[in-house]
PDB file of C-alpha atoms in Angstrom:
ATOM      1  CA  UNK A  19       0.000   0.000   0.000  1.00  0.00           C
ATOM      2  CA  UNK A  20       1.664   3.118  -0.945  1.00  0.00           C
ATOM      3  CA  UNK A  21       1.379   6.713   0.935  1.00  0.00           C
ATOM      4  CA  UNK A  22      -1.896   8.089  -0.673  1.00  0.00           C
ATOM      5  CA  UNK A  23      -3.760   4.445  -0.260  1.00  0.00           C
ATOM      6  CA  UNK A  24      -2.643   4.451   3.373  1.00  0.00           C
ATOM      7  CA  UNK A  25      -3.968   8.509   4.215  1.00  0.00           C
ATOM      8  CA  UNK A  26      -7.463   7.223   2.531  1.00  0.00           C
ATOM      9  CA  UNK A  27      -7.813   4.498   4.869  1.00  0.00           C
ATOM     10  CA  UNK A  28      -6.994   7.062   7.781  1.00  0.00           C
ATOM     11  CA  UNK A  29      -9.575   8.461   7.131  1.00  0.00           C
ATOM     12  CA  UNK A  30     -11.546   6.209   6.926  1.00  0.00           C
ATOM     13  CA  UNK A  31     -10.609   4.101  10.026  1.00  0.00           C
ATOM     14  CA  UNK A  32     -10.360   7.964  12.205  1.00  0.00           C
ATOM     15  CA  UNK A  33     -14.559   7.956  12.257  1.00  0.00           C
ATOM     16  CA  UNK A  34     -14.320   5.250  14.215  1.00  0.00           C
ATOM     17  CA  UNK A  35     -13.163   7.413  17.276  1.00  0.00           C
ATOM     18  CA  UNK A  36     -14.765   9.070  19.986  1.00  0.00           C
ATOM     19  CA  UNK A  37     -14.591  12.787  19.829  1.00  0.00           C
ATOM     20  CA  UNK A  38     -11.893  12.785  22.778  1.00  0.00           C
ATOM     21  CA  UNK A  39     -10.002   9.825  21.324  1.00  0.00           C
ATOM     22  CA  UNK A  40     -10.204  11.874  17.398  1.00  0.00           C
ATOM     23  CA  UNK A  41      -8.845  14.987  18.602  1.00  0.00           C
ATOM     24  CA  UNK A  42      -5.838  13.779  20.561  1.00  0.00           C
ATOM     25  CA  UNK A  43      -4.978  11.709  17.216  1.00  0.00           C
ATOM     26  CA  UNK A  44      -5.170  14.522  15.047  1.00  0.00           C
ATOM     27  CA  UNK A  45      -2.896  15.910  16.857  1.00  0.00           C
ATOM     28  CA  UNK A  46      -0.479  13.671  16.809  1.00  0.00           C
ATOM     29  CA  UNK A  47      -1.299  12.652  13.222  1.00  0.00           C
ATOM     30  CA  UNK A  48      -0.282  16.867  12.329  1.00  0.00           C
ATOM     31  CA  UNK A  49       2.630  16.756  14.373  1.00  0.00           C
ATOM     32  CA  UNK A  50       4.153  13.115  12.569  1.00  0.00           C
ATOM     33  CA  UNK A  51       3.100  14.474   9.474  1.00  0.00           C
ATOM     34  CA  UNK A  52       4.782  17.623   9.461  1.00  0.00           C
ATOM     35  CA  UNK A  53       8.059  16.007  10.639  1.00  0.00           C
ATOM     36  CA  UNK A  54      10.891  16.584   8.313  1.00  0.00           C
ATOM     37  CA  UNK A  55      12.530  13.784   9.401  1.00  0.00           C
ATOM     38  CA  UNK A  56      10.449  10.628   8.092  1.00  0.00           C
ATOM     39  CA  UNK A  57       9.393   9.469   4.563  1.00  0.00           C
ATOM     40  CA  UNK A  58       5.750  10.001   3.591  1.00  0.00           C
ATOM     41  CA  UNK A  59       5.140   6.440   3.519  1.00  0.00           C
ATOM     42  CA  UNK A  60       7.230   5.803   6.963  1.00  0.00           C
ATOM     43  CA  UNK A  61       4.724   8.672   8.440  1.00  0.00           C
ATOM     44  CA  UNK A  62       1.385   7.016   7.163  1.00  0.00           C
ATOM     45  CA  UNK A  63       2.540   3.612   8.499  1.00  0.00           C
ATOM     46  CA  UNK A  64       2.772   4.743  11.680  1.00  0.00           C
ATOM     47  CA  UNK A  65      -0.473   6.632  12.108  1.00  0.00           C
ATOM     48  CA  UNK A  66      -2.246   3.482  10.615  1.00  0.00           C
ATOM     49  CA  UNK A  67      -0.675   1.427  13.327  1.00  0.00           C
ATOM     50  CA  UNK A  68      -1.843   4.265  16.075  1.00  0.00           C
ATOM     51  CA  UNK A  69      -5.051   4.546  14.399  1.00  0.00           C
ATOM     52  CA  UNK A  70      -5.488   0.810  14.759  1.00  0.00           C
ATOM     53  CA  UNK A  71      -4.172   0.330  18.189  1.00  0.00           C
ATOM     54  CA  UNK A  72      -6.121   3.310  19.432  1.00  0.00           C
ATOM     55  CA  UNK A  73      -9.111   1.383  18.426  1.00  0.00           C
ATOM     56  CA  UNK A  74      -8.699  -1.333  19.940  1.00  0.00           C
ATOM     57  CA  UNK A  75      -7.716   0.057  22.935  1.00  0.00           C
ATOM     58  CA  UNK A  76     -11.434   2.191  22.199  1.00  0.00           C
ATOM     59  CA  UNK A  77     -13.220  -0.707  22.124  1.00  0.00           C
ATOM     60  CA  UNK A  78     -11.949  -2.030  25.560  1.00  0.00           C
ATOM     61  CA  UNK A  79     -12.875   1.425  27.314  1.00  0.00           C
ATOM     62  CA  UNK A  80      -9.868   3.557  26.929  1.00  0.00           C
ATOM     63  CA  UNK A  81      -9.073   6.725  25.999  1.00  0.00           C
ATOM     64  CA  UNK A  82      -5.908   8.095  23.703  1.00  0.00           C
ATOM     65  CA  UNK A  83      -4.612   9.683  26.917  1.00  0.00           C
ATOM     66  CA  UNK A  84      -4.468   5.939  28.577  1.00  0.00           C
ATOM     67  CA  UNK A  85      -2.946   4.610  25.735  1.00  0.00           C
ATOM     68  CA  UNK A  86      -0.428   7.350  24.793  1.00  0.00           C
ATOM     69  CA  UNK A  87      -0.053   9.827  27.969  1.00  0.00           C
ATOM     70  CA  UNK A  88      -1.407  13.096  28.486  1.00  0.00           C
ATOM     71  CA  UNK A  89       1.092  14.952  25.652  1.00  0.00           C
ATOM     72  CA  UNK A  90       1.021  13.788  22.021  1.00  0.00           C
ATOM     73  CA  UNK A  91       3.721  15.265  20.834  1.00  0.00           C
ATOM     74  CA  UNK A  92       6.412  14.058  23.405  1.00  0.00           C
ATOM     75  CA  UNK A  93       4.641  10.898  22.280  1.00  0.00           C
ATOM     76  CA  UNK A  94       5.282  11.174  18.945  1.00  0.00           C
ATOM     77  CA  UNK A  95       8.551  12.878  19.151  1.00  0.00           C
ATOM     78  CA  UNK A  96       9.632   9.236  21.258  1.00  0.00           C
ATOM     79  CA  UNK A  97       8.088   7.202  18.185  1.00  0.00           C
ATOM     80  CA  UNK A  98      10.108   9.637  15.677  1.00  0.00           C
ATOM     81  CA  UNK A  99      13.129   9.264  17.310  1.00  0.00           C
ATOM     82  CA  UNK A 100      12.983   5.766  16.688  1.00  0.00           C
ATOM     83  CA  UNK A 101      13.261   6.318  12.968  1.00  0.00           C
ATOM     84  CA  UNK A 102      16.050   6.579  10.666  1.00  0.00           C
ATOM     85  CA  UNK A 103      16.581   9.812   9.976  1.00  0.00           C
ATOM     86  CA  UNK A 104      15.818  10.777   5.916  1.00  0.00           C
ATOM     87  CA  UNK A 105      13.777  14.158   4.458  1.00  0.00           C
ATOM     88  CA  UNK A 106      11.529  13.842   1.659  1.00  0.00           C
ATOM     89  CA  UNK A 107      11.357  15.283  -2.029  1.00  0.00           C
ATOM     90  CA  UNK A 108       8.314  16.920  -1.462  1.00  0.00           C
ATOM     91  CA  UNK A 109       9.542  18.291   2.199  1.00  0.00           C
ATOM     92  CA  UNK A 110      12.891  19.620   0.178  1.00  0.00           C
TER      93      UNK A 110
END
């Protein structure tokens, strides 16, 4: 699945959240995305696997701030420092 497939099924999969739950991922989500130091497709994998593991973690009663802690971007700044470090044509 390449970048663009994996931001439509985002999309998709984000109405599945609460309201709480959607905002906190958004935020996240615009903070990994406008990260100069991943690939497009790196970013999108990522948020997918949130997006998926925040709804599971939904389902079972939980909120994004269980799962992730009460800042998401010192959450996603830990999961982007896990990456290799690369810029993008389109961020150049």
């Amino acid at each position: 699945m390449d970048a663009e497939e994996l931001v439509q099924l985002n999309n998709e999969k984000r109405k599945q959240l609460s309201q709480e739950n959607k905002k906190y991922y958004e935020d996240m989500l615009i903070y990994i995305r406008t990260s100069y130091n991943t690939s497009d497709q790196e970013m999108e994998e990522i948020l997918v696997e949130l997006l998926d593991h925040l709804i599971e973690a939904q389902a079972e009663g939980k909120t994004a701030k269980d799962v992730f802690g009460k800042q998401p971007k010192k959450y996603a700044n830990e999961i982007l420092g896990e990456l290799p470090k690369g810029v993008t044509k389109k961020h150049i």
